[in-house]
Amino acid sequence: MNYRYLTFLLAVFCWQLSAQNGSPLPRHLTSDEKTQLFQQGTPDDIVLSGLTDPPSQPVRTMAEWEELQAILIAWNGPSSWLEILAEIVRASREECRVVISCNSQNTIVSAQNYLNAAGVDITSNVEFIVGLTDAIWIRDYGPNCVYVNGVDSLYMVDWKYNRPSRKRDDSLATTIAPYFSVPLYRTLLAPADLVNTGGNFMSDGLGTAFASKLVLNENATGNIYGVSAKTEDQVDALLNDYMGIKRYIKMDVLPYDGIHHIDMHMKLLDEETLLVGEYPDGESDGPQIEANIAYVLGNYKSVFGTPFKVIRVPMPSFYDNGTYPPYAGQSALYPTFANALFVNKT
């Protein structure tokens, strides 16, 4: 049995970093990208590579708390972001391989110099590859890991990214899967042309996943991505076929989280425990979060048949005056402590 555990996740910790600098691509669509959505042509050949039919055998999507062999990081962004990436590398290399995707050989040299200057040991468990990206947000566009026969054979699954103008991000999986010598399955062609994003997907490792209803909106009739219209049942069927998800729990989107990613206010800690962001009574997205959690607790139990346990984490204010989202003129700013990353014991 081949026990290869991989996950490719990037936690840029608690802050909406795009607010710090206008040059790097933010997590949300820019105004130019929104315009380009209506000018999409045929995707590049590299975007169309990979297997487009679902795996022929039933698969299981891993949970983030399972043993990891590697994490993947995109070395991209201004120095304030690279400082955070360096700390992720410093901590994660003690637990697993850290694979750093860079846009060129020159970027590899720059990343190595930066990490050395920061005192990060890159002599072991740190690998550098040329993998082209547009932005740092690799949790959203990187490949997902699934297994045949529990933990026997590893496959990667790559959805159509909901930032279609970011072709390099959307096709990164075609570099990563060969690097690890594993098959790549992609949801690119109708009727399986599923748009989805990693920040809006959480798996318990045993067939249950959580999301906001963003996944339904982005695949519905009249969607802005040009993919085939799908009902909720059809979306669920695709998650079952490609990811082994038998129960796909979806909650209403929050009014003030502009990207509607579940990881901005919630995290699975184990199969039975939800970490949930909490605002002061009546503040910001607090009422909708409470309604969503009440919906989950009232309608679902864990895979073991037990009630879900809820652990609260405060949702922080950003400014000294203690205000919460929305912030005038800064719709993308959404501070949170819920967005985090498990790396084995770390």
CSV table of C-alpha atoms in Angstrom, one decimal:
chain,number,residue,atom,x,y,z
A,1,MET,CA,0.0,0.0,0.0
A,2,ASN,CA,1.4,3.4,-1.0
A,3,TYR,CA,0.8,5.8,1.9
A,4,ARG,CA,1.4,9.1,0.1
A,5,TYR,CA,-0.4,12.0,1.7
A,6,LEU,CA,-0.4,15.3,-0.1
A,7,THR,CA,-2.3,18.5,0.2
A,8,PHE,CA,-1.7,21.8,-1.5
A,9,LEU,CA,-3.0,24.6,0.7
A,10,LEU,CA,-1.9,28.1,1.3
A,11,ALA,CA,-3.1,30.0,4.3
A,12,VAL,CA,-2.2,33.6,4.1
A,13,PHE,CA,-3.3,33.7,7.7
A,14,CYS,CA,-5.8,36.2,8.9
A,15,TRP,CA,-5.6,39.3,6.8
A,16,GLN,CA,-7.0,40.4,3.4
A,17,LEU,CA,-3.5,41.2,2.1
A,18,SER,CA,-4.7,42.6,-1.2
A,19,ALA,CA,-5.7,45.8,0.6
A,20,GLN,CA,-2.0,46.5,1.3
A,21,ASN,CA,-0.9,47.0,-2.3
A,22,GLY,CA,-2.7,47.9,-5.5
A,23,SER,CA,-0.3,46.1,-7.8
A,24,PRO,CA,-0.6,42.3,-7.0
A,25,LEU,CA,-3.8,40.6,-8.1
A,26,PRO,CA,-6.3,40.4,-5.2
A,27,ARG,CA,-8.4,37.4,-4.3
A,28,HIS,CA,-11.4,39.0,-5.8
A,29,LEU,CA,-12.0,39.8,-9.4
A,30,THR,CA,-10.6,43.2,-10.4
A,31,SER,CA,-12.8,45.5,-12.5
A,32,ASP,CA,-10.7,44.7,-15.6
A,33,GLU,CA,-11.1,41.0,-15.0
A,34,LYS,CA,-14.9,41.4,-14.7
A,35,THR,CA,-14.8,43.1,-18.1
A,36,GLN,CA,-12.7,40.3,-19.6
A,37,LEU,CA,-15.2,37.7,-18.4
A,38,PHE,CA,-17.4,38.7,-21.2
A,39,GLN,CA,-14.6,38.4,-23.7
A,40,GLN,CA,-13.5,34.9,-23.0
A,41,GLY,CA,-12.3,32.8,-26.0
A,42,THR,CA,-11.2,29.2,-26.2
A,43,PRO,CA,-8.8,28.4,-23.3
A,44,ASP,CA,-5.2,27.8,-24.0
A,45,ASP,CA,-4.1,24.2,-24.8
A,46,ILE,CA,-2.3,24.0,-21.5
A,47,VAL,CA,-5.6,24.7,-19.7
A,48,LEU,CA,-7.3,21.9,-21.6
A,49,SER,CA,-4.6,19.3,-20.7
A,50,GLY,CA,-5.3,16.5,-18.2
A,51,LEU,CA,-8.1,13.9,-18.0
A,52,THR,CA,-11.5,15.4,-18.3
A,53,ASP,CA,-13.6,12.3,-17.5
A,54,PRO,CA,-14.0,11.5,-13.8
A,55,PRO,CA,-11.9,8.7,-12.2
A,56,SER,CA,-13.1,5.3,-13.1
A,57,GLN,CA,-13.0,4.1,-9.5
A,58,PRO,CA,-14.6,5.6,-6.4
A,59,VAL,CA,-12.4,8.2,-4.7
A,60,ARG,CA,-12.1,9.8,-1.3
A,61,THR,CA,-11.1,13.5,-0.8
A,62,MET,CA,-8.7,13.8,2.1
A,63,ALA,CA,-9.2,16.0,5.1
A,64,GLU,CA,-6.7,18.7,5.9
A,65,TRP,CA,-5.8,17.2,9.3
A,66,GLU,CA,-4.6,14.0,7.7
A,67,GLU,CA,-0.8,13.3,7.5
A,68,LEU,CA,0.8,15.4,4.8
A,69,GLN,CA,3.8,14.7,2.6
A,70,ALA,CA,4.0,18.2,1.1
A,71,ILE,CA,2.4,21.6,0.9
A,72,LEU,CA,2.6,23.9,-2.2
A,73,ILE,CA,3.3,27.6,-2.0
A,74,ALA,CA,3.1,30.2,-4.8
A,75,TRP,CA,6.0,32.6,-4.5
A,76,ASN,CA,4.2,35.7,-5.6
A,77,GLY,CA,3.5,39.2,-4.3
A,78,PRO,CA,5.1,42.2,-2.6
A,79,SER,CA,7.6,41.9,0.3
A,80,SER,CA,4.9,42.2,2.9
A,81,TRP,CA,3.4,38.9,1.5
A,82,LEU,CA,6.7,37.2,1.1
A,83,GLU,CA,7.4,37.8,4.8
A,84,ILE,CA,4.4,35.7,5.6
A,85,LEU,CA,5.3,33.0,3.1
A,86,ALA,CA,8.8,32.8,4.7
A,87,GLU,CA,7.2,32.1,8.1
A,88,ILE,CA,5.0,29.4,6.5
A,89,VAL,CA,8.1,27.8,5.0
A,90,ARG,CA,10.0,28.0,8.3
A,91,ALA,CA,7.3,26.2,10.3
A,92,SER,CA,6.1,23.8,7.6
A,93,ARG,CA,9.5,22.4,6.6
A,94,GLU,CA,9.8,20.9,10.1
A,95,GLU,CA,6.7,18.7,9.3
A,96,CYS,CA,6.8,18.0,5.6
A,97,ARG,CA,8.2,18.9,2.2
A,98,VAL,CA,7.5,22.5,1.1
A,99,VAL,CA,7.3,22.9,-2.7
A,100,ILE,CA,7.6,26.5,-3.8
A,101,SER,CA,6.2,27.3,-7.2
A,102,CYS,CA,8.1,30.2,-8.9
A,103,ASN,CA,7.6,31.9,-12.2
A,104,SER,CA,11.1,31.5,-13.5
A,105,GLN,CA,14.6,30.4,-12.6
A,106,ASN,CA,15.4,33.9,-11.7
A,107,THR,CA,12.4,33.9,-9.3
A,108,ILE,CA,13.8,30.7,-7.7
A,109,VAL,CA,17.1,32.4,-7.1
A,110,SER,CA,15.3,35.4,-5.6
A,111,ALA,CA,13.2,33.2,-3.4
A,112,GLN,CA,16.2,31.3,-2.2
A,113,ASN,CA,18.1,34.5,-1.4
A,114,TYR,CA,15.0,35.9,0.4
A,115,LEU,CA,14.6,32.8,2.6
A,116,ASN,CA,18.3,32.6,3.4
A,117,ALA,CA,18.3,36.2,4.4
A,118,ALA,CA,15.3,35.5,6.7
A,119,GLY,CA,17.1,32.7,8.4
A,120,VAL,CA,14.9,30.0,7.0
A,121,ASP,CA,16.8,26.6,6.5
A,122,ILE,CA,16.2,25.6,2.9
A,123,THR,CA,18.8,22.8,2.9
A,124,SER,CA,16.2,20.1,3.4
A,125,ASN,CA,12.5,19.7,2.9
A,126,VAL,CA,12.3,22.8,0.7
A,127,GLU,CA,12.0,22.4,-3.1
A,128,PHE,CA,11.8,25.0,-5.8
A,129,ILE,CA,10.1,24.4,-9.2
A,130,VAL,CA,9.1,26.6,-12.1
A,131,GLY,CA,5.4,26.7,-12.1
A,132,LEU,CA,3.7,29.8,-13.6
A,133,THR,CA,1.2,31.6,-11.5
A,134,ASP,CA,-0.6,35.0,-11.7
A,135,ALA,CA,-1.3,35.5,-8.0
A,136,ILE,CA,-0.5,34.1,-4.5
A,137,TRP,CA,-3.9,32.6,-3.7
A,138,ILE,CA,-3.0,29.0,-4.3
A,139,ARG,CA,-5.5,27.5,-1.8
A,140,ASP,CA,-8.1,28.7,-4.3
A,141,TYR,CA,-6.7,27.5,-7.6
A,142,GLY,CA,-4.3,24.6,-6.6
A,143,PRO,CA,-5.2,20.9,-7.2
A,144,ASN,CA,-7.1,18.8,-4.7
A,145,CYS,CA,-6.0,15.4,-3.6
A,146,VAL,CA,-8.2,12.3,-3.7
A,147,TYR,CA,-7.5,8.7,-3.1
A,148,VAL,CA,-8.6,5.4,-4.5
A,149,ASN,CA,-9.1,2.6,-2.0
A,150,GLY,CA,-8.8,4.9,1.0
A,151,VAL,CA,-5.2,5.9,1.0
A,152,ASP,CA,-3.8,3.6,-1.7
A,153,SER,CA,-3.5,5.6,-5.0
A,154,LEU,CA,-3.3,9.3,-5.2
A,155,TYR,CA,-5.0,11.4,-7.9
A,156,MET,CA,-5.3,15.1,-8.3
A,157,VAL,CA,-8.5,16.9,-9.2
A,158,ASP,CA,-8.6,20.5,-10.6
A,159,TRP,CA,-11.7,22.5,-11.0
A,160,LYS,CA,-12.2,25.4,-13.4
A,161,TYR,CA,-11.0,28.4,-11.5
A,162,ASN,CA,-13.4,31.2,-10.9
A,163,ARG,CA,-10.8,33.8,-12.0
A,164,PRO,CA,-10.8,32.8,-15.8
A,165,SER,CA,-8.4,35.6,-16.9
A,166,ARG,CA,-5.7,34.1,-14.6
A,167,LYS,CA,-4.7,31.4,-17.0
A,168,ARG,CA,-1.5,30.6,-15.3
A,169,ASP,CA,-3.2,30.0,-12.0
A,170,ASP,CA,-5.9,27.9,-13.7
A,171,SER,CA,-3.4,25.7,-15.4
A,172,LEU,CA,-0.8,25.3,-12.5
A,173,ALA,CA,-2.1,21.8,-11.7
A,174,THR,CA,-0.8,20.6,-15.1
A,175,THR,CA,2.7,21.4,-13.8
A,176,ILE,CA,2.2,20.0,-10.3
A,177,ALA,CA,0.6,16.6,-11.1
A,178,PRO,CA,3.6,15.6,-13.3
A,179,TYR,CA,6.0,16.8,-10.7
A,180,PHE,CA,4.5,14.3,-8.3
A,181,SER,CA,3.9,11.7,-11.0
A,182,VAL,CA,0.2,11.4,-10.3
A,183,PRO,CA,-2.9,11.5,-12.7
A,184,LEU,CA,-4.7,14.8,-13.0
A,185,TYR,CA,-8.5,14.9,-13.5
A,186,ARG,CA,-10.1,18.3,-14.5
A,187,THR,CA,-13.6,19.6,-14.6
A,188,LEU,CA,-13.2,21.6,-17.8
A,189,LEU,CA,-15.6,20.3,-20.5
A,190,ALA,CA,-19.4,20.3,-20.5
A,191,PRO,CA,-21.4,18.9,-18.9
A,192,ALA,CA,-18.7,18.4,-16.2
A,193,ASP,CA,-17.3,22.0,-16.5
A,194,LEU,CA,-17.5,22.8,-12.8
A,195,VAL,CA,-16.4,26.2,-11.5
A,196,ASN,CA,-15.2,26.0,-7.9
A,197,THR,CA,-12.5,27.4,-5.6
A,198,GLY,CA,-10.5,25.8,-2.8
A,199,GLY,CA,-11.3,28.5,-0.3
A,200,ASN,CA,-15.0,27.5,-0.5
A,201,PHE,CA,-14.5,23.8,0.0
A,202,MET,CA,-13.9,21.8,3.2
A,203,SER,CA,-13.8,18.1,3.4
A,204,ASP,CA,-14.1,15.8,6.5
A,205,GLY,CA,-12.2,13.1,4.7
A,206,LEU,CA,-15.1,10.7,4.9
A,207,GLY,CA,-17.5,11.9,2.2
A,208,THR,CA,-18.9,15.1,3.7
A,209,ALA,CA,-18.0,18.6,2.4
A,210,PHE,CA,-19.0,22.1,3.3
A,211,ALA,CA,-19.3,25.2,1.1
A,212,SER,CA,-21.2,28.4,0.6
A,213,LYS,CA,-23.9,28.6,-2.1
A,214,LEU,CA,-21.3,30.4,-4.2
A,215,VAL,CA,-20.7,27.1,-5.9
A,216,LEU,CA,-24.3,27.0,-7.0
A,217,ASN,CA,-24.4,30.6,-8.1
A,218,GLU,CA,-21.3,30.2,-10.3
A,219,ASN,CA,-22.6,27.2,-12.1
A,220,ALA,CA,-26.3,28.3,-12.4
A,221,THR,CA,-28.1,29.4,-15.5
A,222,GLY,CA,-26.8,32.7,-16.8
A,223,ASN,CA,-23.4,32.3,-15.0
A,224,ILE,CA,-20.7,34.7,-16.0
A,225,TYR,CA,-18.1,32.0,-16.7
A,226,GLY,CA,-19.7,30.5,-19.8
A,227,VAL,CA,-20.0,27.0,-18.3
A,228,SER,CA,-23.0,24.8,-18.7
A,229,ALA,CA,-25.9,25.5,-16.4
A,230,LYS,CA,-26.3,23.0,-13.5
A,231,THR,CA,-28.8,22.3,-10.9
A,232,GLU,CA,-27.8,21.7,-7.3
A,233,ASP,CA,-28.3,17.9,-7.9
A,234,GLN,CA,-26.0,18.1,-10.9
A,235,VAL,CA,-23.3,20.0,-8.9
A,236,ASP,CA,-23.6,17.4,-6.2
A,237,ALA,CA,-23.2,14.6,-8.7
A,238,LEU,CA,-20.0,16.1,-10.1
A,239,LEU,CA,-18.5,16.4,-6.6
A,240,ASN,CA,-19.4,12.8,-6.0
A,241,ASP,CA,-17.9,11.6,-9.3
A,242,TYR,CA,-14.7,13.6,-9.1
A,243,MET,CA,-14.2,14.0,-5.3
A,244,GLY,CA,-16.1,11.2,-3.7
A,245,ILE,CA,-18.3,13.7,-1.8
A,246,LYS,CA,-21.6,12.0,-0.8
A,247,ARG,CA,-23.0,14.8,1.3
A,248,TYR,CA,-22.4,18.4,0.2
A,249,ILE,CA,-23.6,20.9,2.8
A,250,LYS,CA,-24.1,24.4,1.4
A,251,MET,CA,-24.9,27.6,3.3
A,252,ASP,CA,-26.1,31.0,2.3
A,253,VAL,CA,-23.4,33.5,1.3
A,254,LEU,CA,-22.5,36.3,3.8
A,255,PRO,CA,-23.5,39.8,2.9
A,256,TYR,CA,-20.1,41.4,3.5
A,257,ASP,CA,-17.5,38.8,2.6
A,258,GLY,CA,-17.0,39.9,-1.0
A,259,ILE,CA,-15.6,36.5,-2.2
A,260,HIS,CA,-18.0,34.3,-0.3
A,261,HIS,CA,-15.4,31.7,0.7
A,262,ILE,CA,-16.3,29.6,3.6
A,263,ASP,CA,-12.7,29.6,4.9
A,264,MET,CA,-13.1,33.2,5.9
A,265,HIS,CA,-15.3,32.4,8.8
A,266,MET,CA,-15.3,28.6,9.4
A,267,LYS,CA,-12.9,25.7,9.6
A,268,LEU,CA,-13.3,22.0,10.2
A,269,LEU,CA,-11.1,20.9,13.0
A,270,ASP,CA,-12.0,17.2,12.8
A,271,GLU,CA,-14.9,15.1,11.6
A,272,GLU,CA,-17.1,16.4,14.4
A,273,THR,CA,-15.9,19.9,15.2
A,274,LEU,CA,-16.5,23.2,13.5
A,275,LEU,CA,-14.5,26.3,14.3
A,276,VAL,CA,-16.8,29.2,13.6
A,277,GLY,CA,-16.1,33.0,13.6
A,278,GLU,CA,-18.2,35.1,16.0
A,279,TYR,CA,-19.0,38.8,15.8
A,280,PRO,CA,-20.5,40.8,18.6
A,281,ASP,CA,-24.3,40.5,18.6
A,282,GLY,CA,-25.8,42.1,15.4
A,283,GLU,CA,-22.5,43.1,13.9
A,284,SER,CA,-21.4,42.7,10.3
A,285,ASP,CA,-21.9,39.1,9.0
A,286,GLY,CA,-22.7,37.8,12.5
A,287,PRO,CA,-26.4,37.3,12.0
A,288,GLN,CA,-25.9,35.3,8.7
A,289,ILE,CA,-23.2,33.2,10.3
A,290,GLU,CA,-25.5,32.4,13.2
A,291,ALA,CA,-28.3,31.5,10.8
A,292,ASN,CA,-26.0,29.3,8.8
A,293,ILE,CA,-24.7,27.4,11.8
A,294,ALA,CA,-28.2,27.0,13.1
A,295,TYR,CA,-29.1,25.5,9.8
A,296,VAL,CA,-26.2,23.0,9.9
A,297,LEU,CA,-26.8,22.0,13.5
A,298,GLY,CA,-30.5,21.6,12.9
A,299,ASN,CA,-30.3,19.5,9.8
A,300,TYR,CA,-27.0,17.5,9.8
A,301,LYS,CA,-24.9,15.4,12.1
A,302,SER,CA,-21.3,14.3,11.8
A,303,VAL,CA,-20.4,11.3,9.7
A,304,PHE,CA,-20.4,9.3,13.0
A,305,GLY,CA,-24.0,10.3,13.7
A,306,THR,CA,-23.0,12.7,16.5
A,307,PRO,CA,-24.0,16.4,16.8
A,308,PHE,CA,-21.4,18.8,15.5
A,309,LYS,CA,-19.5,20.6,18.2
A,310,VAL,CA,-18.9,24.3,17.6
A,311,ILE,CA,-15.9,26.2,18.9
A,312,ARG,CA,-16.0,29.9,18.5
A,313,VAL,CA,-13.2,32.2,17.4
A,314,PRO,CA,-13.7,36.0,17.5
A,315,MET,CA,-13.9,37.8,14.2
A,316,PRO,CA,-11.5,40.8,14.6
A,317,SER,CA,-12.1,44.4,13.8
A,318,PHE,CA,-9.5,46.0,11.6
A,319,TYR,CA,-9.3,49.6,12.8
A,320,ASP,CA,-8.5,51.0,16.2
A,321,ASN,CA,-12.1,52.2,16.5
A,322,GLY,CA,-13.3,48.6,16.6
A,323,THR,CA,-15.4,48.7,13.4
A,324,TYR,CA,-16.2,45.6,11.4
A,325,PRO,CA,-16.9,44.9,7.7
A,326,PRO,CA,-18.1,46.5,5.5
A,327,TYR,CA,-15.5,49.2,5.2
A,328,ALA,CA,-16.2,52.1,3.0
A,329,GLY,CA,-14.2,51.9,-0.2
A,330,GLN,CA,-12.5,48.6,0.9
A,331,SER,CA,-15.0,45.9,0.0
A,332,ALA,CA,-12.3,43.3,-0.1
A,333,LEU,CA,-11.0,43.9,3.4
A,334,TYR,CA,-12.3,41.1,5.6
A,335,PRO,CA,-10.1,40.3,8.7
A,336,THR,CA,-10.4,36.9,10.2
A,337,PHE,CA,-8.7,34.4,12.5
A,338,ALA,CA,-10.6,31.4,10.9
A,339,ASN,CA,-8.5,31.1,7.8
A,340,ALA,CA,-5.6,28.8,8.8
A,341,LEU,CA,-3.6,25.7,7.8
A,342,PHE,CA,-2.9,22.3,9.4
A,343,VAL,CA,0.5,20.9,8.6
A,344,ASN,CA,0.8,17.6,10.5
A,345,LYS,CA,1.7,18.6,14.1
A,346,THR,CA,1.9,22.3,13.3
